[in-house]
Tab-separated table of C-alpha atoms in Angstrom:
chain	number	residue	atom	x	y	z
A	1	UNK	CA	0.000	0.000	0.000
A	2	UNK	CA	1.063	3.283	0.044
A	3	UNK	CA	2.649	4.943	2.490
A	4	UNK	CA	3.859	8.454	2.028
A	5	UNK	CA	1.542	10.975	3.058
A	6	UNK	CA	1.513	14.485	1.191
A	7	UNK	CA	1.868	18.192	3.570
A	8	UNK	CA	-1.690	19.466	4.241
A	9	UNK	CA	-1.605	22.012	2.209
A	10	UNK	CA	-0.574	20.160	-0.848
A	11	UNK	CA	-3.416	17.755	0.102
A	12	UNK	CA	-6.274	20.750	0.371
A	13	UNK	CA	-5.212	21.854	-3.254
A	14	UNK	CA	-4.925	18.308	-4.506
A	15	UNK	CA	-8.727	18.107	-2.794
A	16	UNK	CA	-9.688	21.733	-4.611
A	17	UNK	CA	-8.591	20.076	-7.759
A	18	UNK	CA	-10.777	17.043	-8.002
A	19	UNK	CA	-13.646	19.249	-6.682
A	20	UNK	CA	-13.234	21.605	-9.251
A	21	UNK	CA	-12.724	18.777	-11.978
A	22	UNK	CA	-16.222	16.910	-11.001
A	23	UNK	CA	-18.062	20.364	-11.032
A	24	UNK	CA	-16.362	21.073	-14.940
A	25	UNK	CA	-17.430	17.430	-16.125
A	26	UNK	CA	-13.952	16.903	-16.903
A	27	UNK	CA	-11.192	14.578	-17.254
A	28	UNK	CA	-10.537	12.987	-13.856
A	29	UNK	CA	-8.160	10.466	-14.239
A	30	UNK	CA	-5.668	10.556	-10.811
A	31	UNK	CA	-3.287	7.570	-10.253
A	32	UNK	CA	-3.587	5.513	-7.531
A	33	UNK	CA	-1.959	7.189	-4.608
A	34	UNK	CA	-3.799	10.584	-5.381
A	35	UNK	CA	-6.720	8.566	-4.993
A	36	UNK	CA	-5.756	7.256	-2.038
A	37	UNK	CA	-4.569	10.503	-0.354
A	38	UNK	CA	-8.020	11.760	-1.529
A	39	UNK	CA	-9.849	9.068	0.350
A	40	UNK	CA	-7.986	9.090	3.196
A	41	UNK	CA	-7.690	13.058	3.744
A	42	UNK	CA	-12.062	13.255	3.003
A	43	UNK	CA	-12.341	10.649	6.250
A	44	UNK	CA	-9.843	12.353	8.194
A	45	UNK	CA	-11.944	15.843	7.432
A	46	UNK	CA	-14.966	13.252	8.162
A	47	UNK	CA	-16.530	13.964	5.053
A	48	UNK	CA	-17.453	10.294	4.073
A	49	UNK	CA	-19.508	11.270	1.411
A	50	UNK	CA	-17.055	12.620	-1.135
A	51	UNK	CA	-14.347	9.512	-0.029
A	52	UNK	CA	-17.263	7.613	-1.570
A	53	UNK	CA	-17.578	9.365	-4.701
A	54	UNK	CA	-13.502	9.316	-5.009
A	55	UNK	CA	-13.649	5.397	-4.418
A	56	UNK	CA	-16.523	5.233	-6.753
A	57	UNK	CA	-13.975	7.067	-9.491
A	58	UNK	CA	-10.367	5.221	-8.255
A	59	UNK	CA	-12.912	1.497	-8.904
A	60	UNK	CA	-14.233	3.088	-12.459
A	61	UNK	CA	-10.431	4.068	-13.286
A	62	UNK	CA	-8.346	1.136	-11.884
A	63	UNK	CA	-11.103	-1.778	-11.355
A	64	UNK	CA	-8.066	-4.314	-10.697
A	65	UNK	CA	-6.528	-2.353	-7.632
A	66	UNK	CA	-8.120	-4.190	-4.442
A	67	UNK	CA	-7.466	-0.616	-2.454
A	68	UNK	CA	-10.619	0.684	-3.638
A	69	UNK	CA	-12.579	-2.348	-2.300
A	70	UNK	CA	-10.477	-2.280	0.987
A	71	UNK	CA	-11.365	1.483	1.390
A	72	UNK	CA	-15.102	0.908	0.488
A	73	UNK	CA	-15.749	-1.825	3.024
A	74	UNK	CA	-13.612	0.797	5.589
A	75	UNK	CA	-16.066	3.634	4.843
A	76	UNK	CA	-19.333	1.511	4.640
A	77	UNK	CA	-18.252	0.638	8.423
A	78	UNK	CA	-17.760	4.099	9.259
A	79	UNK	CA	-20.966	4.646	8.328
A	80	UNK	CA	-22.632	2.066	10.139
A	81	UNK	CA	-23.420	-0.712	7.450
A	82	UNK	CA	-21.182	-3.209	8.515
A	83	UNK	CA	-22.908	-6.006	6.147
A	84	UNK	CA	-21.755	-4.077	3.255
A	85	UNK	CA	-18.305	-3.430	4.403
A	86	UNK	CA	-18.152	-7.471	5.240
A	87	UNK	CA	-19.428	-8.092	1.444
A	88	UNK	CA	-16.494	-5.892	-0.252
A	89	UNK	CA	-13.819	-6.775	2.461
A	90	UNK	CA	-14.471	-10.277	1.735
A	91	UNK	CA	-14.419	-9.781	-1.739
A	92	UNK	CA	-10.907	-7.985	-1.312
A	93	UNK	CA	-9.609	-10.943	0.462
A	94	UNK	CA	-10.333	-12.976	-2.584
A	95	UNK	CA	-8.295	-11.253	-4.441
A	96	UNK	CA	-5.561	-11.110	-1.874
A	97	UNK	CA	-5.819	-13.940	0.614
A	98	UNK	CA	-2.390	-13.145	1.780
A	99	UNK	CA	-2.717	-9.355	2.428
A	100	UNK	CA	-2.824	-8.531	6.785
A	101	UNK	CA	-3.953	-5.428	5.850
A	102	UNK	CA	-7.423	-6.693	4.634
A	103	UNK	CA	-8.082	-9.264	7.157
A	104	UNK	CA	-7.101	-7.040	10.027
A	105	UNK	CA	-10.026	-4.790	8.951
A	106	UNK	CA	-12.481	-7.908	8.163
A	107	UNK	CA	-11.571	-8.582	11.763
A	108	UNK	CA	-12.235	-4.688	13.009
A	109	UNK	CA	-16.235	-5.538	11.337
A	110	UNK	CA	-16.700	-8.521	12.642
A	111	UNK	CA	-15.937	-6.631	16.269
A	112	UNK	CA	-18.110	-3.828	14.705
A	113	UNK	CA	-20.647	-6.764	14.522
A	114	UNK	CA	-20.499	-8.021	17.737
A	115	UNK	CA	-18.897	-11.266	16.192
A	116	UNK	CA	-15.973	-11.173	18.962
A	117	UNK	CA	-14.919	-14.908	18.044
A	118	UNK	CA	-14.515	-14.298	14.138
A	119	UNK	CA	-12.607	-11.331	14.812
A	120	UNK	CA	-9.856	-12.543	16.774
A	121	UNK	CA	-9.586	-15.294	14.466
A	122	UNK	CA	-9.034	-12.663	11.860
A	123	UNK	CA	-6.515	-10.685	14.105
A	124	UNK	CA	-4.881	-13.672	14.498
A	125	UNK	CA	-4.101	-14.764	11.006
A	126	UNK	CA	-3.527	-11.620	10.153
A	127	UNK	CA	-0.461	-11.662	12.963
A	128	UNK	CA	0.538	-14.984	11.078
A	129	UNK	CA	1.016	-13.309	7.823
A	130	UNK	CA	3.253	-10.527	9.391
A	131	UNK	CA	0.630	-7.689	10.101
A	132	UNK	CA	1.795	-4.927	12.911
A	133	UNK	CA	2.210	-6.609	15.673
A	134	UNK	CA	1.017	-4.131	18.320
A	135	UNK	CA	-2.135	-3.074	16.743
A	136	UNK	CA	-3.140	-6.823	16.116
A	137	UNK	CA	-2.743	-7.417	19.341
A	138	UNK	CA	-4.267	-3.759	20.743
A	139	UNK	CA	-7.265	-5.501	18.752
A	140	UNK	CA	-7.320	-8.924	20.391
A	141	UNK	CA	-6.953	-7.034	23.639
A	142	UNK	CA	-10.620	-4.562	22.787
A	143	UNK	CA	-12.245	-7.704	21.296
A	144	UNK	CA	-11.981	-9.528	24.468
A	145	UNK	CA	-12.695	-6.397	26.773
A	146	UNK	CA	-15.891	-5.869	24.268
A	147	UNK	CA	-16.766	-9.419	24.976
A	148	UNK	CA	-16.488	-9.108	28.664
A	149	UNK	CA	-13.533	-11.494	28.677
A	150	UNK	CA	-11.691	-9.147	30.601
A	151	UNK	CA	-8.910	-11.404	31.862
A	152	UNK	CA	-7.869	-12.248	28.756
A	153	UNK	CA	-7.848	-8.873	27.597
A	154	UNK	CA	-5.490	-8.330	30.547
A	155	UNK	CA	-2.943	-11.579	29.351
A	156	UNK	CA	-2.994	-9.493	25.981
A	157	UNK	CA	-1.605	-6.120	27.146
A	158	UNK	CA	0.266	-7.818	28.873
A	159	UNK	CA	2.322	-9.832	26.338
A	160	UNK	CA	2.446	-6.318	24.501
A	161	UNK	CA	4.596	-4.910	27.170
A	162	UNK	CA	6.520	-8.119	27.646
A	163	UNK	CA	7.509	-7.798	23.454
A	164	UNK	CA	8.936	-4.309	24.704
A	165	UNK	CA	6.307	-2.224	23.162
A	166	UNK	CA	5.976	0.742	25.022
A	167	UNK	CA	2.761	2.931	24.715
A	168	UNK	CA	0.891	4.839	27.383
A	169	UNK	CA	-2.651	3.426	26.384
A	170	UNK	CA	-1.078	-0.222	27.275
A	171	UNK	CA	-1.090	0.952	30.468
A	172	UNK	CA	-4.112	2.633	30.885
A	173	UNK	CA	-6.096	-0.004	29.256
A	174	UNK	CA	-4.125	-2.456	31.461
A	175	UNK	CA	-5.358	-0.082	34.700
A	176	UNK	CA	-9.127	0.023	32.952
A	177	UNK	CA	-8.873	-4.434	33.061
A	178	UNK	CA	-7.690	-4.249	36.610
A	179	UNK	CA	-10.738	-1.969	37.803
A	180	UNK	CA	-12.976	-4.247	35.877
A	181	UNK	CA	-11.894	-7.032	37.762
A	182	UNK	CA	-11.758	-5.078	41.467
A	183	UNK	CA	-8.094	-6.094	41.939
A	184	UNK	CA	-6.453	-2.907	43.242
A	185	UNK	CA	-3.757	-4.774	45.050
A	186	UNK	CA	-2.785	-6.884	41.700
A	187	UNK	CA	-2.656	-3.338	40.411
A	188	UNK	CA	-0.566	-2.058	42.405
A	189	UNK	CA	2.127	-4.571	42.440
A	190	UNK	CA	1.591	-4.359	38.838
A	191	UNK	CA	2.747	-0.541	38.465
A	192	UNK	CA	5.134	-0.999	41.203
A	193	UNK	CA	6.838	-3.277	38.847
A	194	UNK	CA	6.834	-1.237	35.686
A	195	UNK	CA	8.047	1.949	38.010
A	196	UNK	CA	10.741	-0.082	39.082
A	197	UNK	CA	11.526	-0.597	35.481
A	198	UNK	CA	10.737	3.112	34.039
A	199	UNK	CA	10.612	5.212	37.282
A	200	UNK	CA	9.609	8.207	35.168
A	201	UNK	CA	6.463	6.284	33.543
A	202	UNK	CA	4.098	9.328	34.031
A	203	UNK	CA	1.293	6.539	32.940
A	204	UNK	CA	2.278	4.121	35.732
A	205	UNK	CA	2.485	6.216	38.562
A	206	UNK	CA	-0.743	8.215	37.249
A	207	UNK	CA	-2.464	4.745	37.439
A	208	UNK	CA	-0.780	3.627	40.870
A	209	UNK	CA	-2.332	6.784	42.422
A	210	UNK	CA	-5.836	5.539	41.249
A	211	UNK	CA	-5.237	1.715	42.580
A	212	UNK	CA	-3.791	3.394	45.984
A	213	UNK	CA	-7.627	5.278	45.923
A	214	UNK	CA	-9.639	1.787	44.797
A	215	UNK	CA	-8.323	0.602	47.825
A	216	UNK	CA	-8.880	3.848	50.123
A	217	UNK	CA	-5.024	4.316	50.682
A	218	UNK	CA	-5.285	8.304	50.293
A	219	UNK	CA	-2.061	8.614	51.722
A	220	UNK	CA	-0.331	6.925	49.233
């Protein structure tokens, strides 16, 4: 996919451009990443409606690039019709059984469906075929939470940390698991531990404060 992402203000006139264009009636051919930096800057400025006309144009101008599928099923889930985004994602993945990229977002609608089991089997394979590894598993971690399998949502964030990822929303959605389960004290010795480790962990000592409070130690 592509990767490179243009400076906002090349991207507004790039936008002004193909607004302009579909007003004239004129030519509107754009290659593939314009397309894509279309699409992506309309749902960023949460205008889903013209990322649908521009995927409507990038699937009339390149009907063999799977993107425009991919980015379809993406915005018919943004809009609330998961069934549609399942029909084109799966359709993608036809095309590209191989691709983590695709079945990492078949996964994120199946969640969206309340289909918990069939998206961590998604996340999953998608980790097989060499997807990002912290997201994937960011993923597993909300799919169990969603699913009220909040201990194994826990065993998740914490084999993030343990792979040396470090992000601040591990910890607070590690803290969030622990209050869901009403085990202060595990959390504590928890964020002792990773204080020990990272003593200036603004995140860890932010959420030791609130497991000292769960447990009515206002001193500490």
């Amino acid at each position: 996919m592509y990767e490179e992402e243009l400076p906002e203000d090349e991207m507004q006139d790039l936008a002004r451009q193909f607004e302009e264009l579909i007003k004239k009636g004129g030519p509107t051919y754009k290659s593939v990443e314009e397309l894509e930096d279309l699409i992506d800057y309309y749902i960023q400025n949460h205008d889903i409606s013209k990322a649908f006309s521009v995927v409507e144009l990038g699937r009339e101008i390149h009907p063999y690039d799977v993107l425009f599928l991919q980015k379809r099923a993406l915005l018919f889930s943004l809009s609330g019709k998961s069934a549609d985004g399942l029909a084109d994602i799966e359709q993608a993945i036809l095309l590209e059984p191989s691709n983590p990229e695709l079945i990492n977002l078949k996964g994120e609608i199946l969640d969206q469906m309340e289909d918990t089991e069939g998206a961590i089997e998604c996340y999953e394979r998608a980790l097989e075929l060499g997807g990002d590894e912290q997201s994937l598993l960011l993923n597993i971690s909300f799919a169990y939470q969603n699913s009220g399998k909040t201990k194994q949502a826990l065993t998740t964030l914490k084999l993030l940390l343990n792979k040396g990822f470090e992000n601040e929303q591990i910890l607070y959605e590690i803290a969030y698991c622990y209050e869901l389960l009403e085990t202060p004290v595990e959390a504590i010795e928890f964020f002792n531990a990773v204080i020990d480790e990272d003593p200036y962990s603004y995140a860890a000592w932010l959420n030791l404060a609130g497991a000292y409070e769960r447990t009515k130690n206002f001193e500490k």
